[in-house]
Coordinates of C-alpha atoms and ligand atoms in Angstrom, one line a residue:
X742 CA 164.5 -42.9 45.2
X743 CA 165.7 -45.2 42.5
X744 CA 164.0 -45.8 39.2
X745 CA 163.3 -49.4 37.9
X746 CA 163.9 -50.9 34.6
X747 CA 162.5 -54.4 34.1
X748 CA 163.8 -56.8 31.4
X749 CA 161.6 -59.6 30.1
X750 CA 162.1 -62.1 27.6
X751 CA 159.9 -63.5 24.8
X752 CA 159.8 -66.2 22.1
X753 CA 162.5 -68.3 23.3
X754 CA 165.1 -68.6 26.0
X755 CA 169.0 -68.1 25.5
X756 CA 168.4 -64.7 23.7
X757 CA 170.9 -63.1 25.9
X758 CA 168.7 -61.1 28.3
X759 CA 171.6 -61.0 30.8
X760 CA 174.0 -59.4 28.4
X761 CA 171.4 -56.8 27.2
X762 CA 170.5 -55.9 30.7
X763 CA 174.3 -55.6 31.6
X764 CA 175.0 -53.6 28.5
X765 CA 172.2 -51.2 29.3
X766 CA 173.5 -50.9 32.8
X767 CA 177.0 -50.3 31.6
X768 CA 175.8 -47.5 29.3
X769 CA 173.8 -45.8 32.1
X770 CA 176.8 -46.2 34.5
X771 CA 179.1 -44.8 31.9
X772 CA 176.8 -41.7 31.9
X773 CA 177.3 -41.1 35.4
X774 CA 174.4 -43.0 37.1
X775 CA 174.6 -45.4 40.0
X776 CA 173.3 -48.6 38.7
X777 CA 172.9 -52.1 39.8
X778 CA 171.2 -55.4 38.4
X779 CA 169.2 -58.1 40.0
X780 CA 167.9 -61.4 38.6
X781 CA 164.7 -63.0 39.6
X782 CA 164.6 -66.7 38.6
X783 CA 161.4 -68.6 38.4
X784 CA 162.6 -72.0 39.5
X785 CA 161.7 -73.4 43.0
X786 CA 165.3 -74.2 44.2
X787 CA 166.2 -71.6 46.8
X788 CA 169.3 -70.9 45.1
X789 CA 171.2 -72.6 42.2
X790 CA 173.9 -74.0 44.5
X791 CA 172.6 -77.5 44.4
X792 CA 172.1 -77.6 40.6
X793 CA 174.3 -79.8 38.5
X794 CA 176.3 -77.5 36.0
X795 CA 174.7 -79.4 33.2
X796 CA 171.3 -78.1 34.4
X797 CA 172.1 -74.5 34.8
X798 CA 175.7 -73.6 34.0
X799 CA 178.2 -72.3 36.6
X800 CA 177.1 -71.3 40.1
X801 CA 178.3 -67.7 40.6
X802 CA 179.4 -66.9 44.1
X803 CA 179.2 -63.3 45.5
X804 CA 181.4 -61.7 48.1
X805 CA 178.8 -62.4 50.9
X806 CA 178.9 -66.0 50.0
X807 CA 175.5 -66.3 48.0
X808 CA 175.3 -69.0 45.5
X809 CA 173.7 -67.3 42.4
X810 CA 172.9 -67.3 38.8
X811 CA 175.7 -67.0 36.4
X812 CA 174.1 -63.7 34.9
X813 CA 175.4 -62.0 38.1
X814 CA 178.9 -62.9 36.8
X815 CA 178.2 -60.9 33.7
X816 CA 176.8 -57.9 35.8
X817 CA 180.0 -57.8 37.8
X818 CA 182.2 -58.2 34.8
X819 CA 180.4 -55.4 32.9
X820 CA 179.8 -53.1 35.8
X821 CA 183.0 -53.6 37.8
X822 CA 180.7 -53.8 41.0
X823 CA 180.1 -56.4 43.5
X824 CA 176.6 -58.0 43.7
X825 CA 175.2 -59.8 46.7
X826 CA 172.5 -62.3 47.8
X827 CA 170.0 -59.4 47.3
X828 CA 170.7 -59.5 43.6
X829 CA 169.4 -63.0 43.0
X830 CA 165.9 -64.2 44.1
X831 CA 164.3 -67.3 43.1
X832 CA 160.7 -68.5 43.4
X833 CA 161.8 -70.9 46.0
X834 CA 163.3 -68.1 48.2
X835 CA 160.0 -66.1 47.8
X836 CA 157.9 -69.1 48.9
X837 CA 160.4 -69.9 51.8
X838 CA 160.0 -66.4 53.3
X839 CA 156.2 -66.4 52.9
X840 CA 155.7 -69.9 54.3
X841 CA 158.0 -69.0 57.2
X842 CA 156.1 -66.0 58.0
X843 CA 152.8 -68.0 57.8
X844 CA 154.3 -70.3 60.3
X845 CA 155.3 -67.5 62.6
X846 CA 151.7 -66.2 62.3
X847 CA 152.3 -63.2 60.4
X848 CA 149.1 -63.8 58.4
X849 CA 146.9 -65.0 61.2
X850 CA 143.3 -65.5 60.1
X851 CA 144.1 -64.9 56.4
X852 CA 144.3 -67.4 53.5
X853 CA 147.8 -67.1 52.1
X854 CA 147.7 -66.6 48.3
X855 CA 149.9 -66.0 45.2
X856 CA 148.2 -62.6 45.0
X857 CA 148.7 -60.6 47.1
X858 CA 151.1 -62.5 49.4
X859 CA 153.6 -64.0 47.0
X860 CA 153.4 -60.9 44.7
X861 CA 153.9 -58.6 47.7
X862 CA 157.0 -60.4 48.8
X863 CA 158.3 -60.3 45.0
X864 CA 157.6 -56.5 45.0
X865 CA 159.3 -56.0 48.3
X866 CA 162.4 -57.8 47.1
X867 CA 162.5 -55.9 43.8
X868 CA 162.6 -52.7 45.7
X869 CA 165.1 -53.6 48.4
X870 CA 168.3 -52.5 46.6
X871 CA 166.5 -49.4 45.2
X872 CA 165.5 -48.4 48.8
X873 CA 169.0 -48.7 50.0
X874 CA 169.8 -45.1 48.7
X875 CA 172.9 -46.6 46.9
X876 CA 171.5 -46.5 43.4
X877 CA 169.8 -44.2 40.9
X878 CA 168.7 -47.1 38.8
X879 CA 168.0 -50.8 39.5
X880 CA 167.6 -53.1 36.6
X881 CA 165.6 -56.3 37.3
X882 CA 166.0 -59.2 34.8
X883 CA 163.1 -61.6 34.9
X884 CA 164.3 -65.1 34.2
X885 CA 162.4 -67.4 31.8
X886 CA 160.1 -66.5 29.0
X887 CA 157.0 -64.6 29.0
X888 CA 154.0 -67.2 28.9
X889 CA 155.7 -69.7 31.1
X890 CA 153.6 -70.7 34.1
X891 CA 156.5 -70.2 36.5
X892 CA 157.1 -66.7 35.6
X893 CA 153.5 -65.4 35.9
X894 CA 153.9 -64.1 39.5
X895 CA 157.0 -62.1 38.6
X896 CA 155.2 -60.5 35.6
X897 CA 152.2 -59.9 37.8
X898 CA 154.6 -58.1 40.2
X899 CA 155.9 -55.9 37.4
X900 CA 152.4 -55.0 36.4
X901 CA 151.6 -53.9 39.9
X902 CA 154.7 -51.9 40.3
X903 CA 154.3 -50.4 36.8
X904 CA 150.9 -49.2 38.1
X905 CA 151.9 -48.2 41.7
X906 CA 155.2 -46.3 40.9
X907 CA 155.2 -42.8 39.2
X908 CA 155.1 -43.5 35.4
X909 CA 158.7 -42.3 34.8
X910 CA 160.0 -44.6 37.5
X911 CA 159.2 -48.0 35.9
X912 CA 160.4 -48.9 32.4
X913 CA 159.9 -52.3 30.8
X914 CA 162.3 -53.6 28.2
X915 CA 161.2 -56.7 26.3
X916 CA 163.7 -58.8 24.5
X917 CA 162.5 -61.0 21.6
X918 CA 163.6 -62.8 18.6
X919 CA 163.0 -61.8 14.9
X920 CA 163.9 -65.0 13.0
X921 CA 165.2 -65.1 9.6
X922 CA 163.6 -67.7 7.3
X923 CA 166.3 -68.7 4.9
X924 CA 163.9 -70.4 2.3
X925 CA 161.6 -67.2 2.2
X926 CA 164.6 -64.8 2.6
X927 CA 162.6 -62.9 5.1
X928 CA 162.8 -61.7 8.6
X929 CA 159.6 -62.5 10.5
X930 CA 157.9 -60.4 13.2
X931 CA 155.0 -62.6 14.0
X932 CA 156.5 -64.4 17.1
X933 CA 157.5 -60.9 18.4
X934 CA 153.8 -59.7 17.9
X935 CA 152.6 -62.9 19.8
X936 CA 155.0 -62.4 22.6
X937 CA 154.0 -58.7 23.1
X938 CA 150.4 -59.7 23.0
X939 CA 151.1 -62.3 25.6
X940 CA 152.8 -59.8 27.9
X941 CA 150.0 -57.2 27.4
X942 CA 147.4 -59.9 28.3
X943 CA 149.4 -60.3 31.5
X944 CA 149.0 -56.6 31.9
X945 CA 152.5 -55.4 31.3
X946 CA 153.0 -52.9 28.4
X947 CA 156.6 -52.8 27.1
X948 CA 158.2 -49.4 26.6
X949 CA 161.1 -50.7 24.5
X950 CA 161.4 -53.8 22.2
X951 CA 164.9 -55.2 21.7
X952 CA 165.0 -57.4 18.7
X953 CA 167.6 -60.2 18.5
X954 CA 168.3 -60.7 14.8
X955 CA 171.0 -62.1 12.4
X956 CA 170.0 -59.6 9.8
X957 CA 169.6 -55.8 9.8
X958 CA 166.0 -54.6 10.5
X959 CA 164.8 -52.3 7.6
X960 CA 162.8 -49.1 8.5
X961 CA 159.8 -50.7 7.3
X962 CA 160.1 -53.7 9.6
X963 CA 160.9 -51.3 12.5
X964 CA 157.7 -49.4 11.7
X965 CA 155.8 -52.7 11.5
X966 CA 157.1 -53.9 14.9
X967 CA 156.4 -50.5 16.4
X968 CA 152.9 -50.5 15.1
X969 CA 152.0 -53.9 16.2
X970 CA 153.6 -53.7 19.6
X971 CA 152.3 -50.3 20.5
X972 CA 155.6 -48.6 20.9
X973 CA 157.4 -45.6 19.2
X974 CA 159.5 -46.5 16.2
X975 CA 162.6 -45.2 18.2
X976 CA 161.8 -47.8 20.8
X977 CA 162.4 -50.6 18.5
X978 CA 166.0 -51.6 19.0
X979 CA 168.1 -53.9 16.8
X980 CA 170.3 -56.4 18.7
X981 CA 172.3 -58.0 16.0
X982 CA 174.5 -61.0 16.7
X983 CA 178.0 -59.5 17.9
X984 CA 181.5 -61.2 17.5
X985 CA 181.9 -60.8 21.4
X986 CA 179.5 -60.0 24.2
X987 CA 181.7 -57.0 25.1
X988 CA 180.7 -55.3 21.8
X989 CA 177.1 -55.3 22.8
X990 CA 177.2 -52.0 24.9
X991 CA 178.5 -50.3 22.0
X992 CA 175.9 -51.7 19.6
X993 CA 173.1 -50.8 22.1
X994 CA 174.6 -47.2 22.2
X995 CA 174.6 -47.0 18.6
X996 CA 170.9 -48.1 18.6
X997 CA 170.1 -45.4 21.3
X998 CA 168.9 -47.9 23.9
X999 CA 170.1 -45.9 26.7
X1000 CA 168.8 -42.6 25.5
X1001 CA 165.3 -43.9 24.9
X1002 CA 165.3 -45.4 28.4
X1003 CA 166.5 -42.1 29.9
X1004 CA 163.9 -40.3 27.9
X1005 CA 161.0 -42.5 29.3
X1006 CA 162.4 -42.0 32.9
X1007 CA 162.4 -38.3 32.6
X1008 CA 166.1 -38.0 33.0
X1009 CA 167.5 -35.2 30.8
X1010 CA 170.8 -34.5 32.5
X1011 CA 173.6 -36.9 31.7
X1012 CA 177.0 -36.8 30.3
X1013 CA 178.4 -38.5 27.2
X1014 CA 179.4 -42.0 28.1
X1015 CA 182.8 -42.5 29.4
X1016 CA 183.8 -45.7 27.8
X1017 CA 187.6 -45.1 27.3
X1018 CA 188.9 -48.1 29.1
X1019 CA 186.1 -50.4 27.7
X1020 CA 187.0 -49.4 24.1
X1021 CA 190.8 -49.8 24.9
X1022 CA 190.0 -53.4 26.1
X1023 CA 187.9 -54.1 22.9
X1024 CA 190.6 -52.9 20.6
X1025 CA 193.2 -55.2 22.3
X1026 CA 190.6 -58.0 22.2
X1027 CA 189.9 -57.6 18.5
X1028 CA 193.5 -57.1 17.4
X1029 CA 195.7 -59.5 19.4
X1030 CA 199.4 -59.7 18.5
X1031 CA 200.0 -63.3 19.4
X1032 CA 198.1 -66.5 20.3
X1033 CA 198.4 -69.1 23.0
X1034 CA 196.7 -72.5 23.4
X1035 CA 195.4 -73.1 26.9
X1036 CA 194.1 -76.6 27.9
X1037 CA 191.0 -76.5 30.0
X1038 CA 191.0 -79.8 31.7
X1039 CA 187.4 -80.4 33.1
X1040 CA 184.5 -82.7 33.0
X1041 CA 181.6 -80.4 32.3
X1042 CA 182.9 -79.5 29.0
X1043 CA 179.9 -80.3 26.8
X1044 CA 178.2 -77.2 28.2
X1045 CA 180.4 -74.0 27.9
X1046 CA 178.3 -72.3 30.5
X1047 CA 179.7 -74.6 33.2
X1048 CA 183.0 -72.7 33.1
X1049 CA 181.6 -69.2 32.2
X1050 CA 183.6 -67.3 34.6
X1051 CA 186.9 -69.1 33.8
X1052 CA 186.3 -68.4 30.0
X1053 CA 185.6 -64.8 30.5
X1054 CA 188.7 -64.3 32.9
X1055 CA 190.8 -65.6 29.9
X1056 CA 189.2 -63.1 27.7
X1057 CA 190.3 -60.4 30.1
X1058 CA 193.6 -61.7 30.7
X1059 CA 194.3 -62.3 27.1
X1060 CA 193.4 -58.8 26.0
X1061 CA 195.6 -57.3 28.6
X1062 CA 198.5 -59.5 27.3
X1063 CA 197.5 -58.5 23.8
X1064 CA 197.2 -62.1 22.9
X1065 CA 194.4 -64.4 21.8
X1066 CA 193.7 -67.2 24.2
X1067 CA 192.5 -70.3 22.3
X1068 CA 190.8 -72.7 24.8
X1069 CA 191.3 -76.5 24.0
X1070 CA 188.8 -78.4 25.9
X1071 CA 190.4 -81.7 27.2
X1072 CA 187.9 -84.0 28.9
X1073 CA 189.6 -85.3 32.1
X1074 CA 187.7 -88.6 32.0
X1075 CA 189.7 -89.7 28.8
X1076 CA 193.3 -88.6 30.0
X1077 CA 195.4 -91.5 30.8
X1078 CA 199.3 -92.1 31.4
X1079 CA 199.4 -93.6 27.8
X1080 CA 197.8 -90.9 26.0
X1081 CA 198.6 -87.8 27.9
X1082 CA 201.5 -86.6 25.7
X1083 CA 199.3 -86.8 22.7
X1084 CA 196.4 -85.2 24.4
X1085 CA 198.3 -82.2 25.6
X1086 CA 200.4 -81.7 22.6
X1087 CA 200.6 -78.1 21.4
X1088 CA 199.4 -76.6 24.6
X1089 CA 201.1 -73.5 26.1
X1090 CA 199.4 -73.8 29.5
X1091 CA 197.2 -76.0 31.4
X1092 CA 194.2 -75.0 33.6
X1093 CA 192.7 -77.8 35.8
X1094 CA 189.1 -76.8 36.6
X1095 CA 187.1 -76.9 39.8
X1096 CA 184.7 -79.8 40.4
X1097 CA 183.1 -82.2 42.7
X1098 CA 183.0 -86.1 43.1
X1099 CA 185.5 -88.7 41.7
X1100 CA 184.6 -88.8 38.1
X1101 CA 187.5 -87.6 36.1
X1102 CA 190.0 -87.0 38.9
X1103 CA 192.6 -89.5 37.9
X1104 CA 192.8 -87.9 34.4
X1105 CA 193.4 -84.5 36.1
X1106 CA 196.1 -86.0 38.2
X1107 CA 197.8 -87.5 35.0
X1108 CA 197.6 -84.0 33.5
X1109 CA 199.1 -82.2 36.4
X1110 CA 202.1 -84.5 36.4
X1111 CA 202.6 -83.8 32.8
X1112 CA 202.7 -80.1 33.3
X1113 CA 204.8 -80.4 36.4
X1114 CA 207.5 -82.6 34.7
X1115 CA 207.4 -80.7 31.3
X1116 CA 207.6 -77.1 32.6
X1117 CA 204.3 -76.4 31.1
X1118 CA 202.6 -73.4 32.9
X1119 CA 200.0 -74.9 35.3
X1120 CA 197.0 -73.2 37.0
X1121 CA 194.8 -75.3 39.3
X1122 CA 191.5 -73.9 40.7
X1123 CA 189.9 -75.4 43.8
X1124 CA 189.7 -79.1 42.9
X1125 CA 192.4 -78.3 40.4
X1126 CA 194.7 -77.2 43.2
X1127 CA 193.7 -80.2 45.3
X1128 CA 194.6 -82.4 42.4
X1129 CA 198.1 -80.8 42.3
X1130 CA 198.5 -81.6 45.9
X1131 CA 197.7 -85.3 45.4
X1132 CA 199.9 -85.5 42.4
X1133 CA 203.0 -84.2 44.3
X1134 CA 202.2 -86.4 47.3
X1135 CA 201.9 -89.6 45.2
X1136 CA 204.8 -88.8 42.8
X1137 CA 207.3 -86.7 44.6
X1138 CA 206.7 -87.6 48.2
X1139 CA 206.2 -91.3 47.3
X1140 CA 202.9 -91.5 49.2
X1141 CA 201.2 -93.8 46.5
X1142 CA 197.9 -93.9 48.0
X1143 CA 197.6 -90.2 48.8
X1144 CA 194.1 -88.9 48.0
X1145 CA 191.3 -86.6 49.0
X1146 CA 188.8 -88.0 51.5
X1147 CA 186.2 -86.7 49.1
X1148 CA 187.0 -89.4 46.7
X1149 CA 188.6 -92.1 49.0
X1150 CA 187.3 -91.7 52.5
X1151 CA 189.6 -94.5 53.8
X1152 CA 192.9 -93.4 52.2
X1153 CA 195.9 -93.8 54.6
X1154 CA 197.3 -90.4 53.3
X1155 CA 194.4 -87.8 53.3
X1156 CA 196.5 -84.9 52.0
X1157 CA 193.2 -83.3 51.2
X1158 CA 190.8 -83.7 54.0
X1159 CA 187.3 -82.5 54.9
X1160 CA 187.4 -79.1 56.9
X1161 CA 186.8 -79.4 60.5
X1162 CA 183.8 -77.1 60.5
X1163 CA 182.3 -79.2 57.7
X1164 CA 182.3 -82.6 59.6
X1165 CA 179.0 -81.8 61.3
X1166 CA 177.3 -80.5 58.2
X1167 CA 174.7 -82.6 56.6
X1168 CA 172.4 -80.2 54.6
X1169 CA 173.7 -79.5 51.1
X1170 CA 172.2 -76.0 50.2
X1171 CA 174.4 -73.0 51.0
X1172 CA 176.6 -75.0 53.4
X1173 CA 180.1 -75.0 51.9
X1174 CA 182.8 -72.5 52.9
X1175 CA 181.4 -69.7 50.7
X1176 CA 182.3 -66.2 49.8
X1177 CA 185.3 -63.9 50.5
X1178 CA 188.0 -64.6 52.9
X1179 CA 191.4 -63.0 53.5
X1180 CA 194.6 -64.7 52.5
X1181 CA 198.1 -63.8 53.6
X1182 CA 200.8 -64.0 51.0
X1183 CA 204.2 -65.2 51.6
X1184 CA 207.0 -62.7 50.8
X1185 CA 209.3 -63.4 47.9
X1186 CA 206.8 -66.0 46.5
X1187 CA 205.5 -66.2 42.9
X1188 CA 202.1 -65.4 44.5
X1189 CA 203.5 -62.1 46.0
X1190 CA 204.8 -61.1 42.5
X1191 CA 201.5 -61.8 41.0
X1192 CA 199.4 -59.8 43.5
X1193 CA 202.0 -57.2 44.6
X1194 CA 200.3 -56.9 48.1
X1195 CA 200.8 -58.8 51.2
X1196 CA 197.1 -59.6 51.8
X1197 CA 194.4 -60.3 49.3
X1198 CA 190.6 -61.4 49.4
X1199 CA 189.2 -64.0 47.3
X1200 CA 185.9 -66.0 47.0
X1201 CA 185.4 -69.6 47.8
X1202 CA 183.1 -72.5 47.3
X1203 CA 184.5 -75.8 48.8
X1204 CA 184.3 -78.4 51.6
X1205 CA 187.8 -79.9 51.5
X1206 CA 191.2 -78.3 52.2
X1207 CA 195.0 -79.0 52.3
X1208 CA 195.7 -81.2 55.3
X1209 CA 198.2 -79.1 57.3
X1210 CA 199.7 -82.3 58.8
X1211 CA 201.5 -82.7 55.7
X1212 CA 202.8 -79.3 55.2
X1213 CA 206.3 -79.6 56.4
X1214 CA 206.8 -82.6 54.1
X1215 CA 205.6 -80.8 51.0
X1216 CA 207.6 -77.7 51.7
X1217 CA 210.8 -79.6 52.3
X1218 CA 210.2 -81.4 48.9
X1219 CA 209.6 -78.1 47.1
X1220 CA 205.9 -77.4 47.2
X1221 CA 205.2 -74.1 49.0
X1222 CA 202.1 -72.9 50.7
X1223 CA 202.5 -69.3 49.6
X1224 CA 199.1 -68.1 50.6
X1225 CA 197.2 -68.8 53.9
X1226 CA 194.1 -67.7 55.8
X1227 CA 195.5 -65.6 58.5
X1228 CA 193.1 -66.8 61.1
X1229 CA 193.0 -70.6 60.6
X1230 CA 196.2 -71.3 58.5
X1231 CA 194.0 -72.9 55.7
X1232 CA 196.2 -73.3 52.7
X1233 CA 194.9 -71.0 50.0
X1234 CA 197.8 -71.0 47.4
X1235 CA 200.4 -73.6 46.5
X1236 CA 203.3 -73.2 44.2
X1237 CA 206.5 -74.7 42.8
X1238 CA 209.3 -72.2 42.9
X1239 CA 211.5 -74.6 40.7
X1240 CA 208.9 -74.6 38.0
X1241 CA 208.5 -71.6 35.5
X1242 CA 204.7 -71.2 36.5
X1243 CA 202.9 -73.7 38.8
X1244 CA 200.2 -72.3 40.9
X1245 CA 197.1 -73.8 42.5
X1246 CA 194.5 -71.9 44.4
X1247 CA 191.8 -73.1 46.8
X1248 CA 189.6 -70.1 46.0
X1249 CA 187.9 -69.2 42.7
X1250 CA 189.9 -66.3 41.2
X1251 CA 187.7 -66.3 38.2
X1252 CA 184.8 -64.8 40.2
X1253 CA 186.5 -61.5 40.5
X1254 CA 187.8 -60.8 37.0
X1255 CA 186.2 -57.8 35.2
X1256 CA 186.9 -56.1 32.1
X1257 CA 188.4 -53.0 33.9
X1258 CA 190.1 -55.3 36.6
X1259 CA 191.5 -58.6 35.0
X1260 CA 192.3 -61.1 37.7
X1261 CA 196.1 -61.0 38.4
X1262 CA 196.7 -64.9 38.5
X1263 CA 194.9 -65.2 35.1
X1264 CA 197.0 -62.3 33.7
X1265 CA 200.3 -63.7 34.9
X1266 CA 199.3 -67.3 33.8
X1267 CA 198.7 -66.1 30.2
X1268 CA 202.0 -64.1 30.4
X1269 CA 203.8 -67.5 31.4
X1270 CA 202.0 -69.2 28.6
X1271 CA 203.1 -66.6 26.1
X1272 CA 206.7 -67.0 27.3
X1273 CA 206.4 -70.8 27.0
X1274 CA 205.0 -70.4 23.5
X1275 CA 207.9 -68.1 22.5
X1276 CA 210.5 -70.4 23.8
X1277 CA 209.0 -73.3 21.9
X1278 CA 209.1 -71.2 18.7
X1279 CA 212.8 -70.4 19.4
X1280 CA 213.7 -73.9 19.9
X1281 CA 212.0 -74.8 16.5
X1282 CA 213.8 -72.1 14.7
X1283 CA 217.3 -71.7 16.1
X1284 CA 218.9 -70.7 12.9
X1285 CA 216.5 -67.8 12.3
X1286 CA 217.5 -66.5 15.7
X1287 CA 221.1 -66.6 14.7
X1288 CA 220.5 -64.9 11.4
X1289 CA 218.6 -62.2 13.0
X1290 CA 221.5 -61.4 15.3
Ligands
LIG1049 N1 185.0 -80.7 45.7 C1 186.2 -79.8 46.3 C2 185.7 -79.3 47.5 O1 184.6 -79.2 48.0 C3 186.5 -78.6 45.3 C4 185.4 -77.8 45.1 C5 185.5 -76.8 43.9 O2 186.3 -77.1 43.1 N2 184.6 -75.8 43.8 O3 186.6 -79.0 48.4

């Protein structure tokens, strides 16, 4: 049977619960335990799929096609494992299950209530992965902040499990904030005391307190927190601000977070953590030998979380290329034919981001044209790939009105069209083409050099696709479909062999990049950007080159 660790948050949101949970999971995994993480979110949406990225950041898609919270992305990137629908549960999904059961008559004669019916369903889901036999430890991150009305049933479920399970099978880690008051030059523990008191009033007693802080906690302060929060001093863990999230597992190891949790769980046999690959990655990340500037052309740039997986994929790809990736945000709505040269000056590569709806698409098309005509490495993801197709149709094939029927339903040249299976779909939640599908790679193509295998599997989230009626015309003019779904012929990858690096993918490669397995298209894109930057430098300093020879 698996053991359970619950991670709750207090004082404020955005303390990095997901990163702390993932770091603890990483350490336990590195010590040889089989670990997974799940997130329970208090909102009433059944999943975050219909949320605007401004509301909740990126929607992370799993192999099995679940639209989930972006923290699952962190779990996969840290642990190098796949998660699934079972790893993300919302209040909406819990209620949906209970209400469906009520309609089926499962509770005939009974009044259906939050306690016990909702809490029973929460507990059932909290233990699902643990009962599969695949894991020694299941970490459950509870979304929201203790004291929120919405998270009460989750906290109540944790309380019941803490009581029902053997004592060493349920550990509660509470993450809080120790603010530093600049004027008083003091770290303050009161908000933490209040938050632990609130948690205790709800019946849950934390075993470990992890304190986010910008200053070091003195031994006296640790003692004070331990005393007021009723935990041992060794169970007060400092979580100082880190230069990168990937440093956090090592900081937590230094603080002994994994050991205190193992002790509480009565696990005494474990090895020293195997973190060789992780440390190698960190070294490369911290001491890059070069730098490239990558333009991120998108429309949700005000919120960095909207492109979380893309940004993290660049971190992984940069490290393996021993090069710092500087992301330059370029808002697609403000790119025009007149200002594009100035807007994209100094870039070594261009990534056109995924997206929905017509806002900002003309700017994306202008940016693609610039990259195509100037030999600037180009990488288009999902909508970014579709924009590359439209640009090519308009400016190379001469189909001036070419468009996607998403933006222009009446276009005479729908080079991007709604998938046949989508035409009957009206409901919005969970109805896109989602999750992993195979893709066959064309021999001799850039895609085949990137992946090095004839068939791959990548994750999807879209309704529109390349219109195969135009394929011959595109290929004759030099844009190749170098990856296709073997069953349906759906175009998954396009490329321009005459260009140094021009790749568009219908899928979302950013969803599969991890620290230990950086995603190959990102890795090769950064390599191409590095070469572009070096050539630019050589062109600037031709004399120096001569002198060196
Ligand atoms: N809006 C496009 C589609 O649905 C692209 C989706 C995306 O970029 N994820 O096909």
